[in-house]
Structure formats: C-alpha cells, structure tokens
Short mmCIF file of C-alpha atoms in Angstrom, two decimals:
data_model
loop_
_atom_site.label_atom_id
_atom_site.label_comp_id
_atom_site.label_asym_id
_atom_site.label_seq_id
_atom_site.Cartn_x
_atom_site.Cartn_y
_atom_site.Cartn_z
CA UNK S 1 12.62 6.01 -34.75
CA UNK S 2 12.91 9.53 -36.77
CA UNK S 3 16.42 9.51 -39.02
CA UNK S 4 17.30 13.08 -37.38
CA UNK S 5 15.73 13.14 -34.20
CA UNK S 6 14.62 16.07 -32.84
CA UNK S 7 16.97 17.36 -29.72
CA UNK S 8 15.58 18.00 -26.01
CA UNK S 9 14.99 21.71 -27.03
CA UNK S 10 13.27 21.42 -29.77
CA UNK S 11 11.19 18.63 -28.75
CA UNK S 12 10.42 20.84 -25.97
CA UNK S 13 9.65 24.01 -27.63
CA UNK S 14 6.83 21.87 -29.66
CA UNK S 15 5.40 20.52 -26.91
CA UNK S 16 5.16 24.10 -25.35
CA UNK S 17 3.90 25.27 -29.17
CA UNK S 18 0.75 22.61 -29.31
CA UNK S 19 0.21 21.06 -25.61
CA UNK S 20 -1.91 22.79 -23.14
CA UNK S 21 0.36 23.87 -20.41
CA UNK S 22 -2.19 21.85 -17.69
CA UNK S 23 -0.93 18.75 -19.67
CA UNK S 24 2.41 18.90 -16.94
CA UNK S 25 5.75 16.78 -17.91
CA UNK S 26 7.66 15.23 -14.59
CA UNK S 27 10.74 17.74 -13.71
CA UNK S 28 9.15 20.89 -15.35
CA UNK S 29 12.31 23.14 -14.48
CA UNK S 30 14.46 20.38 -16.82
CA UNK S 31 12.37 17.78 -18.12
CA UNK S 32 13.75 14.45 -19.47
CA UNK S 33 13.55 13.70 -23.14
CA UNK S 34 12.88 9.55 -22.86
CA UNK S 35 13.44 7.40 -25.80
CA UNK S 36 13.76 4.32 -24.70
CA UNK S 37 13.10 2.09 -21.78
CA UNK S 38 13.58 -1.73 -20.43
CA UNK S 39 13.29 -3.46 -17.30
CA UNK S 40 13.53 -1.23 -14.82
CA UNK S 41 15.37 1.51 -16.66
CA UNK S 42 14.68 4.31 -18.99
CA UNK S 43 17.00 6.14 -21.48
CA UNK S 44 17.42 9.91 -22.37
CA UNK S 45 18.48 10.80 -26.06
CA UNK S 46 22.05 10.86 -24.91
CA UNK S 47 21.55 7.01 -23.98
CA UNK S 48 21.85 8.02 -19.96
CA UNK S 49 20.12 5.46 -18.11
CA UNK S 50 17.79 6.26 -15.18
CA UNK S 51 16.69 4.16 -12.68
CA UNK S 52 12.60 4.00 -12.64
CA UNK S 53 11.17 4.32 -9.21
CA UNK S 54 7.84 6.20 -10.54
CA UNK S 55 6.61 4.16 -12.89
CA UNK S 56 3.66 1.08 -12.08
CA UNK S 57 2.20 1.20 -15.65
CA UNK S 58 5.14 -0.67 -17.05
CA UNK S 59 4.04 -3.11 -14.25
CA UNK S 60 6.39 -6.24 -15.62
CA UNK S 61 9.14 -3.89 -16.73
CA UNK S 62 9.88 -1.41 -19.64
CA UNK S 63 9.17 -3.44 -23.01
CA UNK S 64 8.63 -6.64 -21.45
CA UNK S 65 9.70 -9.04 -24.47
CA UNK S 66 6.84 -11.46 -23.66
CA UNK S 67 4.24 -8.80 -23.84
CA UNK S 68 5.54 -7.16 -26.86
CA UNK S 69 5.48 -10.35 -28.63
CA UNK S 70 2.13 -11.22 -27.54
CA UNK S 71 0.73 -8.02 -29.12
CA UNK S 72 3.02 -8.33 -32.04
CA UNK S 73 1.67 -11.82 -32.91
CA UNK S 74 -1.93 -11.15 -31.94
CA UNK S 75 -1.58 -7.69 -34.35
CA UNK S 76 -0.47 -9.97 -37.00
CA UNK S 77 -3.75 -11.94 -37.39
CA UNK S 78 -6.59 -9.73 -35.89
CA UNK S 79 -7.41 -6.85 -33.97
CA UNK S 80 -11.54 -6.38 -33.39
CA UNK S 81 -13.63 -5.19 -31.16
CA UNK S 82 -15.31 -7.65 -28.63
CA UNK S 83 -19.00 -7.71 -30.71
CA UNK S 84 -17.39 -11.16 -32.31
CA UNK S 85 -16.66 -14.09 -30.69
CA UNK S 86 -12.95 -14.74 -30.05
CA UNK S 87 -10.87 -16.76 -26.87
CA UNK S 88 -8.89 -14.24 -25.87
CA UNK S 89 -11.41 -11.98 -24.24
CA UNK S 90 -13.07 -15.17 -22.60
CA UNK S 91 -9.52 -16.71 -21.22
CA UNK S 92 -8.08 -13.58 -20.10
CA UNK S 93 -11.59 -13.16 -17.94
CA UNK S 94 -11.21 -16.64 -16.52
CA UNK S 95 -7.52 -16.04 -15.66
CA UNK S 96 -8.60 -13.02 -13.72
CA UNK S 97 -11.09 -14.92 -11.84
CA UNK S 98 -8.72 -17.43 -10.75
CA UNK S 99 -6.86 -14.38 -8.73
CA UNK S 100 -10.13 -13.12 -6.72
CA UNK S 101 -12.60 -14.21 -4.47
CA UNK S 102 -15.12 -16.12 -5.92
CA UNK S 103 -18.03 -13.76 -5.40
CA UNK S 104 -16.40 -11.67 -8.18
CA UNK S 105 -16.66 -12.83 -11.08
CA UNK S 106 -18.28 -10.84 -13.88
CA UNK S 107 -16.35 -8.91 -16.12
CA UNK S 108 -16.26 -5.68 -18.02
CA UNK S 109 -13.28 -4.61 -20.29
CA UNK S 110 -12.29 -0.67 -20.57
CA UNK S 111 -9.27 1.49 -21.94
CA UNK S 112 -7.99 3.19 -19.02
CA UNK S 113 -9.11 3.46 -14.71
CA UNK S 114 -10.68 6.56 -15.19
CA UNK S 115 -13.03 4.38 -17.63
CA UNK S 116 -13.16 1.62 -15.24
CA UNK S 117 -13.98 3.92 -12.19
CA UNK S 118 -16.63 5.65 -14.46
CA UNK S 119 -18.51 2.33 -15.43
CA UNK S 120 -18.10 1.59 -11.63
CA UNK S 121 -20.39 4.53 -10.57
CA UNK S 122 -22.85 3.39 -13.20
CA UNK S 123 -23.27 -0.14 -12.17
CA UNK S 124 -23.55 1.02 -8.26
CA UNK S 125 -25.93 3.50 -8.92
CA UNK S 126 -27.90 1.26 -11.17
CA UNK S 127 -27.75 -1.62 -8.24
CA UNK S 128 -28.44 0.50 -5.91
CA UNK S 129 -30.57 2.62 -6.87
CA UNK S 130 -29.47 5.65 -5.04
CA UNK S 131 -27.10 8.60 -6.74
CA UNK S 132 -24.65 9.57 -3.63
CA UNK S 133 -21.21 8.84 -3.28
CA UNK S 134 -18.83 8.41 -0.19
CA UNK S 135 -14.90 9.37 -1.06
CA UNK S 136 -11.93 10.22 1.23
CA UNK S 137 -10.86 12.70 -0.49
CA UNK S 138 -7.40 13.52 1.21
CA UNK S 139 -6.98 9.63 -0.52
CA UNK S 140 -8.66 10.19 -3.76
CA UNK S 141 -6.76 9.77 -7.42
CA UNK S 142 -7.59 11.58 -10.06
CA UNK S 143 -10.17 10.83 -13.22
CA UNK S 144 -10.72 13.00 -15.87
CA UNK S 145 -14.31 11.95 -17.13
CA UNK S 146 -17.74 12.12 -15.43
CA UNK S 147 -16.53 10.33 -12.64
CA UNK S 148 -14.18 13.10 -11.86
CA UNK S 149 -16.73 15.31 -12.49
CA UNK S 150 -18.99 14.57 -9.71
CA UNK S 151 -16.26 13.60 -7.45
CA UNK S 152 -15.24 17.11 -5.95
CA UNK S 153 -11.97 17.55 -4.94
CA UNK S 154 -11.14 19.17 -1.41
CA UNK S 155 -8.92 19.44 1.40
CA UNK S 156 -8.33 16.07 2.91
CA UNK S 157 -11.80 15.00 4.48
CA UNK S 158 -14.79 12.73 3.59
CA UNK S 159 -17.54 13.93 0.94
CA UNK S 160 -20.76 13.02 -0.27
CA UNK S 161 -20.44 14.53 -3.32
CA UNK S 162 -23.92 14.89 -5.47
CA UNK S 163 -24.04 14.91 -9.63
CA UNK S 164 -25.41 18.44 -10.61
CA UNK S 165 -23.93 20.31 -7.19
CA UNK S 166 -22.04 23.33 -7.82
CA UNK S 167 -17.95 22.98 -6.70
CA UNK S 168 -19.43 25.67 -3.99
CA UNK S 169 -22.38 23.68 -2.93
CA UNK S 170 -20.26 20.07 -1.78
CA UNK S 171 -20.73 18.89 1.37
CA UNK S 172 -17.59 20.00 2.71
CA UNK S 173 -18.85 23.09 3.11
CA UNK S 174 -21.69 21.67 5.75
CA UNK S 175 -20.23 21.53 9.54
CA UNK S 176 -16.89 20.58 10.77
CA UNK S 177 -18.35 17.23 12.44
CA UNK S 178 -18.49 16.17 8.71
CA UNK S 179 -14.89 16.35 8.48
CA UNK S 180 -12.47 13.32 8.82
CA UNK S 181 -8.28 14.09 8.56
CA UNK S 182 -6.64 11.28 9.30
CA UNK S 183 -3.71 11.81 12.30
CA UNK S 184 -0.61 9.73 11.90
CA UNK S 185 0.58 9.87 15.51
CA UNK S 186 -3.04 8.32 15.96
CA UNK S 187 -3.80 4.98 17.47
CA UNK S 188 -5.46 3.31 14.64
CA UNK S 189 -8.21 1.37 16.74
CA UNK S 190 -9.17 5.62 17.25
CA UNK S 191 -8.40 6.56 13.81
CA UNK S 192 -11.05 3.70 12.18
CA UNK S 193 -13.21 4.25 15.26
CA UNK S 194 -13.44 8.23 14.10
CA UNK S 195 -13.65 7.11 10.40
CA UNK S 196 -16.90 4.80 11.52
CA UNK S 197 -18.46 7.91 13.38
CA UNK S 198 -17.86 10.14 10.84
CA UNK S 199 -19.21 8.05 7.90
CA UNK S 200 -22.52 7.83 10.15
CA UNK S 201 -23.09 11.20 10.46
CA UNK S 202 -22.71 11.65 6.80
CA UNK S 203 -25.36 8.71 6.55
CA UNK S 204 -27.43 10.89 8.86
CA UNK S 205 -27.18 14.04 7.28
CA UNK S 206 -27.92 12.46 3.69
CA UNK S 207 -30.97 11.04 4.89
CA UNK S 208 -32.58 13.94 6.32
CA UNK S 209 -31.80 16.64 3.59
CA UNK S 210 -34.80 17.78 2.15
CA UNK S 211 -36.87 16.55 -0.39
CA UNK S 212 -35.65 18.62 -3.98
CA UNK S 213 -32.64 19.93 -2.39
CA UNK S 214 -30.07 18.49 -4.95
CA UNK S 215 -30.24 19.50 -8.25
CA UNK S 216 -31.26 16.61 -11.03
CA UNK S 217 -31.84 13.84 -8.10
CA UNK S 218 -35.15 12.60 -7.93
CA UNK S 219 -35.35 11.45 -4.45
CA UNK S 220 -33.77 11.83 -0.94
CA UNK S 221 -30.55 11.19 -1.74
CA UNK S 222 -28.97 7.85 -0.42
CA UNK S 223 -25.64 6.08 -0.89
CA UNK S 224 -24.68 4.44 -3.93
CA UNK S 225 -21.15 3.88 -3.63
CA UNK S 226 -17.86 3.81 -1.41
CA UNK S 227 -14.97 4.49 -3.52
CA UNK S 228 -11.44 4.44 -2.24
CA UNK S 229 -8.11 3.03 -3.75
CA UNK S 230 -7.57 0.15 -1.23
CA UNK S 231 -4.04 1.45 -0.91
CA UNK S 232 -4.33 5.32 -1.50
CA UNK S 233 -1.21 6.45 -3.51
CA UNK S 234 -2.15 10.23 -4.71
CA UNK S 235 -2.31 10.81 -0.87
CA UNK S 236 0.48 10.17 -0.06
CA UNK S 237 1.19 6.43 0.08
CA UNK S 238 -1.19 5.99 2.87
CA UNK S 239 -1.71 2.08 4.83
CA UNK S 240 -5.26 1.82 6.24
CA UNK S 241 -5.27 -0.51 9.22
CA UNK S 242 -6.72 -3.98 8.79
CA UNK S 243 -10.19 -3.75 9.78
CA UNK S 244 -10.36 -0.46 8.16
CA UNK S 245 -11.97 -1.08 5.13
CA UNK S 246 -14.42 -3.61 6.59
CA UNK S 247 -15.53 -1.47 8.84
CA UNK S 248 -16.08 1.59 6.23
CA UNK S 249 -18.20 -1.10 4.22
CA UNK S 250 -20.83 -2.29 7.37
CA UNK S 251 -21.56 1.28 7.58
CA UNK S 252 -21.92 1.60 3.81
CA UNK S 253 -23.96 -1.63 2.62
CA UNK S 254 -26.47 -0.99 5.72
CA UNK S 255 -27.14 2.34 4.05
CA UNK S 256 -27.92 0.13 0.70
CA UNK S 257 -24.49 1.65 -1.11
CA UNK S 258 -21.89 -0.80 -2.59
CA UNK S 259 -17.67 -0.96 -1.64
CA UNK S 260 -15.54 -0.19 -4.88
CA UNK S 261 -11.80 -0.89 -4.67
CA UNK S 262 -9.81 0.71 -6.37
CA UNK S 263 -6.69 -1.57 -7.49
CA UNK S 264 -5.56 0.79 -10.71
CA UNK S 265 -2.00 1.42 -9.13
CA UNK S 266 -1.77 -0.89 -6.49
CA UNK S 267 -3.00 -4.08 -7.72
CA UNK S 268 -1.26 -7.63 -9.79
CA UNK S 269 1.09 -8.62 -6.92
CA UNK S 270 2.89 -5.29 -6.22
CA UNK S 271 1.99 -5.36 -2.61
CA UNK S 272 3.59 -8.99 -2.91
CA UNK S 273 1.64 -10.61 0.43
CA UNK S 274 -1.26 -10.56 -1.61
CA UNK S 275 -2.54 -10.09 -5.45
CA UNK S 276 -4.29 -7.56 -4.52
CA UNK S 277 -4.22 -4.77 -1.99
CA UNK S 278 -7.60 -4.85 -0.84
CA UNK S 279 -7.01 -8.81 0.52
CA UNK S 280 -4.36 -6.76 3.56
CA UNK S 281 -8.15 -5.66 4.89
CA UNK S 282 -8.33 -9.85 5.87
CA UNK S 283 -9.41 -12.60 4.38
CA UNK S 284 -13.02 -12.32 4.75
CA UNK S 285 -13.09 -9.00 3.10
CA UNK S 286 -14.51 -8.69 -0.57
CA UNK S 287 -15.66 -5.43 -2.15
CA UNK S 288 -18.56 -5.57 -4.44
CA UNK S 289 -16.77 -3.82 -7.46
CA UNK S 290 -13.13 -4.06 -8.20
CA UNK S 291 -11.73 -1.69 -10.54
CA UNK S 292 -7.91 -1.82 -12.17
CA UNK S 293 -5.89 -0.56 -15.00
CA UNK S 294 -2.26 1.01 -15.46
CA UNK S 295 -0.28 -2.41 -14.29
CA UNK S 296 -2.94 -4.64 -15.90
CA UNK S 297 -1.28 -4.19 -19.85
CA UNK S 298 2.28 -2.77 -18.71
CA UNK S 299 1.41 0.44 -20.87
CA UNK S 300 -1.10 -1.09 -23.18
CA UNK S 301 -4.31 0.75 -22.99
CA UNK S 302 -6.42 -1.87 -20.81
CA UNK S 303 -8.49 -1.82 -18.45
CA UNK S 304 -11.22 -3.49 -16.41
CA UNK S 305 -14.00 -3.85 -13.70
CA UNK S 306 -14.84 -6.90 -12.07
CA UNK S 307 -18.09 -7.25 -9.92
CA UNK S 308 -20.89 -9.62 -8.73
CA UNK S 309 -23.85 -11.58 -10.60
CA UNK S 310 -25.99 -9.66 -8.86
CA UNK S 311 -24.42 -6.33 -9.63
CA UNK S 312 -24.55 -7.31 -13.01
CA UNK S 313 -27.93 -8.36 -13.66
CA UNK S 314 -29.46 -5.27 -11.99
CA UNK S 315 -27.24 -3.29 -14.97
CA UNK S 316 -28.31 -5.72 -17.76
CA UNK S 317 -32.31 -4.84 -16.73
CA UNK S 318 -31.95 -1.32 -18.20
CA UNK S 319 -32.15 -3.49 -21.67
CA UNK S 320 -28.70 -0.93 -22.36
CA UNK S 321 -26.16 -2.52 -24.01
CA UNK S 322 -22.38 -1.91 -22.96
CA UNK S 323 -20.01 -1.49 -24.94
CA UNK S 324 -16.30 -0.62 -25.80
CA UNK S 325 -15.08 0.16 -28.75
CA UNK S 326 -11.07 -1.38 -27.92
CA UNK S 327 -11.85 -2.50 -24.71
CA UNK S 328 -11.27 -6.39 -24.72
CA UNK S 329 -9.99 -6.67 -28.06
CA UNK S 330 -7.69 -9.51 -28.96
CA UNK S 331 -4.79 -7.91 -28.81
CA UNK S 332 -5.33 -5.86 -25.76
CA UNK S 333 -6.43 -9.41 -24.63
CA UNK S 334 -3.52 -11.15 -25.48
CA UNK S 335 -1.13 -8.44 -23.69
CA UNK S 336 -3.64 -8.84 -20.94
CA UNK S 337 -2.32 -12.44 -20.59
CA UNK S 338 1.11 -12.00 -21.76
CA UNK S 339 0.96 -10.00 -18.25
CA UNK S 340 -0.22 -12.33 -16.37
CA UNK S 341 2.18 -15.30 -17.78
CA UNK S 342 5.39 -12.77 -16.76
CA UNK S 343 3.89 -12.50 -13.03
CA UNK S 344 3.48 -15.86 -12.91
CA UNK S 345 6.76 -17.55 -14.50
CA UNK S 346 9.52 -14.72 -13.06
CA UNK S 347 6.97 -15.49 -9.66
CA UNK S 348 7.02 -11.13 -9.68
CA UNK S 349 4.86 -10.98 -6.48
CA UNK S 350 7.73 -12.77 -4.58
CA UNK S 351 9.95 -10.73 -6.05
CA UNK S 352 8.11 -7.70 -4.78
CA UNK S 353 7.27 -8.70 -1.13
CA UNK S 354 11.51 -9.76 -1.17
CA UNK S 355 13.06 -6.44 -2.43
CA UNK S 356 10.49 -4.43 -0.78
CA UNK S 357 11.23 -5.67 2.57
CA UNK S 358 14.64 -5.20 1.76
CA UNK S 359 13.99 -1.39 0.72
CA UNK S 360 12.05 -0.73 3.69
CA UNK S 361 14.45 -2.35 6.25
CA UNK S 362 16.96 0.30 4.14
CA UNK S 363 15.01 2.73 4.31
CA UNK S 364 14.21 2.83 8.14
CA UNK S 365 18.23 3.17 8.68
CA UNK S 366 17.81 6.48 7.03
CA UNK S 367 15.07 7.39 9.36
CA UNK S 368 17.36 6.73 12.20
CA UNK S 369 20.14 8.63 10.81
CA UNK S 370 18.20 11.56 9.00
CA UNK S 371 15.39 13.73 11.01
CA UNK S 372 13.51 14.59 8.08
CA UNK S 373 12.44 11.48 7.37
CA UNK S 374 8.96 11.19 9.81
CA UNK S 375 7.55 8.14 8.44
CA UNK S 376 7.97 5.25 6.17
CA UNK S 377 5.37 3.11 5.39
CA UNK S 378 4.41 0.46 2.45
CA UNK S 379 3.78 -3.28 1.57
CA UNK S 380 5.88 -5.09 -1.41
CA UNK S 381 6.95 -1.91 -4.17
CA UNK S 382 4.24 0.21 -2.77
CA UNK S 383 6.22 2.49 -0.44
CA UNK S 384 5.74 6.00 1.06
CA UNK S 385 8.51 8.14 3.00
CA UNK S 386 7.14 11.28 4.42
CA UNK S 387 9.21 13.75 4.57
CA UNK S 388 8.64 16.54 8.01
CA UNK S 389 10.75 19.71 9.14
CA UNK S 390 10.21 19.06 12.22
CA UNK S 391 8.84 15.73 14.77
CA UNK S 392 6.74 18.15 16.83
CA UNK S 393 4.16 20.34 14.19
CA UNK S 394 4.82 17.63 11.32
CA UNK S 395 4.33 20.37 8.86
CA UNK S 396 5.39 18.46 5.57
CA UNK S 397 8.88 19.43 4.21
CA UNK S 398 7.54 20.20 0.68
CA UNK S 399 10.20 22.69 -0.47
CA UNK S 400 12.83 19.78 0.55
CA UNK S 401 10.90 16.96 -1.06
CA UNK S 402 11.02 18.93 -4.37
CA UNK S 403 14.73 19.32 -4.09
CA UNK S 404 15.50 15.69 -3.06
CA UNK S 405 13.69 14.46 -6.02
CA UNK S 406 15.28 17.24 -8.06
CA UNK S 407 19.14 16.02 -6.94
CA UNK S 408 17.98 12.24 -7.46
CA UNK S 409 17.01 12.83 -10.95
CA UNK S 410 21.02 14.68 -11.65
CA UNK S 411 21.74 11.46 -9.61
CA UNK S 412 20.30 9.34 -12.30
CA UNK S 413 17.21 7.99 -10.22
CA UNK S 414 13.73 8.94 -10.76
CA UNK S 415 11.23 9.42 -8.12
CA UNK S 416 8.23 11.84 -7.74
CA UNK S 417 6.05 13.25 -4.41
CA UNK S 418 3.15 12.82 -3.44
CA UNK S 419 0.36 13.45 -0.73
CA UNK S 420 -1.51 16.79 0.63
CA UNK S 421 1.71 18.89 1.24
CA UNK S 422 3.69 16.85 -2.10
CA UNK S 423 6.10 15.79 0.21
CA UNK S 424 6.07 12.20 0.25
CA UNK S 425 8.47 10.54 -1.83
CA UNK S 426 6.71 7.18 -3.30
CA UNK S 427 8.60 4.33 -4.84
CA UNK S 428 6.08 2.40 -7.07
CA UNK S 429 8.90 0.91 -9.88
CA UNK S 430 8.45 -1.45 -12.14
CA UNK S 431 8.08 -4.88 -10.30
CA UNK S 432 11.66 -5.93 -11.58
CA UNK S 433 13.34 -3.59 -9.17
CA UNK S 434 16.27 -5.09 -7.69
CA UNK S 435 18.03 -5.50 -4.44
CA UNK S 436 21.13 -3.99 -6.22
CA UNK S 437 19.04 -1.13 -7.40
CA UNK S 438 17.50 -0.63 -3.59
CA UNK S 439 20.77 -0.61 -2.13
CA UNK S 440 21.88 2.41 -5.49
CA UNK S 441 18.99 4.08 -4.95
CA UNK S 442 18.77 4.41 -0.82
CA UNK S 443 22.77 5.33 -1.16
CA UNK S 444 22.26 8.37 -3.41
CA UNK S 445 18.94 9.03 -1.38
CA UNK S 446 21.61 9.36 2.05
CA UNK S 447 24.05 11.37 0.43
CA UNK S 448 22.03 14.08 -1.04
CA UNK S 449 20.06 14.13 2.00
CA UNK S 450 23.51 14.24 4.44
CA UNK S 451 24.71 17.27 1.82
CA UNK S 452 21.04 18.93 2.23
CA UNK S 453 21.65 18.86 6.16
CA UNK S 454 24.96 20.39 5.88
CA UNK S 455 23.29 23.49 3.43
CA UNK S 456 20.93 23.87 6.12
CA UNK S 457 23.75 24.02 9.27
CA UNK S 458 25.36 26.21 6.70
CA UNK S 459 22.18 28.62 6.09
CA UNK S 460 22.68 27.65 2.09
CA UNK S 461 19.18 27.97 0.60
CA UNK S 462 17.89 24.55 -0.92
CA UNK S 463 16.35 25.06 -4.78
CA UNK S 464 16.31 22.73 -7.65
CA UNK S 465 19.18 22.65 -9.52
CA UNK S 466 17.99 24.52 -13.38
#
C-alpha cells in the first residue's frame, strides 16, 4: 500500500484522465474507493465497512487466508506455464472430476469465462461440424472476445446468431414466430412447451435458408451449440423449470448441436442443493460442455472448460495444439485447490442452501408487506427480487431499483440490478454470508423501502442521493 494514498477524488479524476468511460465503476453518481476486503466485507479508504451482496468472484470470501497462502507458497517455488510437467494442474483436474458426472471429464484450463465460453464455441463447432449457435438472449451474459462477437445482443428472445452477419442482418430481425419472451405469470409446463416450439422453428428455418446466404459459412448452416448460463444472472436472476433444460437439449442434439452450461457465476456450491446449477435440471441431465470461472479462484484469474472424450478427440484431429499461456499454471493451480479445500472443510455449500433459505423466507415477508416487490426467486446465494410498479402491467420499477440500491449503499450494504428493465435486485455475496448479515441486510432493505412508499403517498420525487 502507497505511503500517501491517493484520496477518492483524486483517484477518481485519474481514472476519468486514462480509463475509457465504457469501462463503468458500480455507483457512477458516487463511486466507492475500496481498499480492502475480507470475508464478506469490503472497506472504503475511511475504513467504512460494507456489506458485499454483489460480489461471486471472491467466491470463499474477500482474501480467503487459505487461498492467499496457497498462492503465496506456490509463488515462492514456481510459477510456469502448463508445457512442463507439474501435479498441480493434474490434481486440481481430478478434483474437479470428482464434482461432475462422469461423462465429463476432459479438461481445458483458461484465464477468465469469456475465455472459457470462447474455447467452448470452438470445440462445438469443431465436434459438430456445423457454425450456428442457439442463445436466449433476454438470459445471455456478457463476453468481450469473439464469442461476444458473434453472439448478437437483442431484446429478450432466442437467436441463431451466424459469424460474419452484420448486427442488422441477425435473425431477430426474421418473423415474430421466431421470438421467445419468457412470461412470469406463465404456467411453466406452457412456458418450456413454447420454448420447445420455438427452438423448432428456428431448427426449421436454419435448415432451409439458402445455400450462400451467410457470409463466410460454407454450407447450410446447422447448429453447433446451445449456450445458456444454467442459472441466467445478467437477466435478471431467472429459475428455468426442471425439465427445462432437458428439453432445450433433445431439440438441440437431434439437430447434431451440443448443450454448453454455463456455470461462470452460478457454479462451486452457491446454489447449495447441488455443486452445480445445471444438476436442478435432474439428475439425468448432463451438458456436453461445462464452462466456469469468476468463483473457481476467488479473484485469481482462472478459468476452465470441462467436456467429453469424444468432444475432445474430434478437437485434437485438427493436429492444432491448445494452449494457454497462464492458464493452469501452478499457482493458479494451487489457488484452484486452495478453493476447493475452503468449500469443502467450512462445508460452504451447506452454508449456502442454510442462509439462503433463511434470506428467502425473509425476503418473502417483504413481499407481503411491500407491493413493489413482484417476485422473488433463487436457490442457495443465488437470489433475484424483481422489483414492479404495479401487479397488473408488471412494467419493471427501474427508476426505484436504482434508488433502493442507491440508499443501501449510504446504508452500508452493497447490491446491484439486474435483468431487461435493471430492476432486479440480485444477491450473489460471497458464500460466507451470514444469517446475521441476512437479517442487517433485509432490515435496511424494509426501511428504505417503507420511507420510499411514504415519498411516493407524499408526491416526493425518488433520485439517488449525489
């Protein structure tokens, strides 16, 4: 740490001078300057300490002391890329493979989940053979490389989004029968049944585009790949019904395309019934490519995809090498573990399904007392509340989302939005979140929203505080 550190302003003014302004900080209007965080809690350069509800990178907690040491000790004696032969990249794999299903069980280690979603495309389209890909994009998260590139973002509906297509040229610009936007006051035997219907036409109208029609692709385009995060945070906290995802992936495998979960965000026991998200689709469900990062180093740069043999050998025919420059070096290897261990020994995924339950249960009395809340929804310290101005329309309460979060943060408790309109509040902490901190954090949540209902009945305009 600097002798003189810099204040807020300054700091700020810097950032302003030599960051692009797309690069966005969390509470733009009065940003926090963090210097320090553990557990569950973060510190300003004042030393005020905020409770964390945003962040499941530091998936263990803020500074875990296990995982620090691990890289510490592991720094101290080598740090190489994964060319030589060393244990840690080997143990960490096998450790990984005792959480899945058996059928997945090859291994590639990455830097980050845009990385890991990236390689993912390759090794579908290389399986499969085809170029197309199937997202719901009212669901999708962002990634910045080529993956991100070819998946075009639009407004809440499924795409089959082709490599080399202008943004004005996606397929969500063919008919409205394309179009999928999930209803929340739906049954959800109708909601997968529309999903199924919908993914078939798009399987339909692939097949019979003509010959040359997309730019680059070789051949009548097919599907390669069905991404979705099996848990989809970015819109909104959303909880496909069991059966869901099963479903999406019959329609998708008999069109010779491969099921990638995404587990970036919601993966390593933070749903707490399961490891991982994608087992709430049943027991019998496994994807063919499993993709996760964020919560797999608790802020160390790792990532990683796990797949099939088969998957795997039809990449390994190209005769192209992989490889990583950092991705499953010791160190990152040894944090990878360190991870793991903490999970394991503070039994984390307990933890999670325990105070989660409790946070819900809290969180529904608040429901019942406060009209804005519409919906609450979530499994372990994966948890969505949807904020409406009114039960009839639903239109999302965006304007009082930002403010909510706004108060919270003057209230010393940090929490973003999320979702098409930005008004779902999602609590994703770090996975040592306490009861005591539900009950802190659902308290200040009723109070600021009992003061926001007396500003309304008093016609007092709701903004951010500056």
């Amino acid at each position: 740490m600097a002798a003189n550190p810099r204040g807020k302003a300054e700091t700020l003014a810097r950032r302003r001078r030599l960051l692009s302004s797309s690069c966005r900080l969390f509470f733009p209007e009065d940003p926090i300057k963090i210097v320090r965080g553990q557990g569950q809690y973060v510190y300003d350069e004042q030393g005020t300490e905020y409770i964390d509800c945003i962040n499941n990178v530091a998936h263990v907690g803020h500074c875990h002391p296990l995982v620090v040491q691990a890289a510490h000790e592991q720094n101290q004696v080598l740090n190489t890329n994964s060319r030589y032969l060393h244990d840690n990249i080997v143990d960490y794999a096998q450790r990984l493979s005792e959480t899945l299903p058996e059928k997945l069980c090859v291994f590639y280690f990455l830097n980050s989940g845009s990385e890991a979603n990236d390689l993912a495309l390759r090794l579908a389209r290389q399986y499969t053979g085809h170029w197309d890909v199937v997202v719901l994009d009212q669901w999708r998260r962002h990634q910045w490389i080529s993956f991100g590139m070819c998946l075009v973002q639009g407004s809440g509906s499924i795409h089959v989004v082709r490599a080399g297509w202008r943004p004005e040229s996606k397929l969500s610009q063919r008919p409205s029968d394309m179009m999928w936007t999930p209803k929340w006051g739906m049954q959800r035997w109708q909601s997968l049944i529309l999903l199924g219907a919908t993914i078939s036409r798009i399987l339909l109208a692939c097949r019979s585009a003509p010959l040359g029609s997309v730019p680059n692709v070789p051949s009548c385009p097919q599907i390669a790949a069905f991404f979705a995060e099996s848990l989809p945070s970015v819109g909104g906290q959303v909880i496909p019904p069991a059966g869901f995802f099963p479903e999406v992936a019959e329609y998708i495998r008999r069109a010779g395309g491969v099921f990638v979960a995404d587990e970036i965000q919601v993966g390593f026991g933070r749903v707490g019934k399961h490891f991982w998200a994608f087992q709430l689709q049943g027991k019998d469900f496994v994807p063919d490519i499993v993709t996760m990062g964020k919560s797999i180093g608790n802020g160390h740069p790792v990532a990683c995809v796990a797949t099939t043999q088969a998957v795997a050998r039809a990449f390994e025919a190209t005769g192209v090498e992989y490889f990583n420059t950092f991705g499953g070096n010791p160190v990152s290897c040894a944090v990878g573990l360190a991870v793991l261990d903490v999970l394991e020994k503070e039994q984390l995924q307990a933890h999670a399904a325990h105070v989660g339950s409790f946070l819900m249960e809290l969180l529904g009395q608040q429901k019942a007392k406060h009209p804005i809340i519409g919906d609450i929804r979530g499994f372990g310290l994966f948890i969505g509340v949807d904020l409406i101005k009114d039960e009839a329309t639903r239109t999302p309460a965006t304007e009082e989302a930002a403010y909510l979060v706004s108060r919270l943060k003057d209230n010393y408790v940090l929490l973003s939005t999320d979702g098409p309109g930005r008004n779902v509040l999602k609590f994703k902490p770090p996975m040592c979140f306490s009861l005591d901190n539900a009950q802190q954090v659902v308290g200040k949540l009723d109070a600021i929203l009992t003061d926001m209902e007396e500003k309304v009945r008093s016609c007092e305009t709701l903004r951010p505080q500056p």
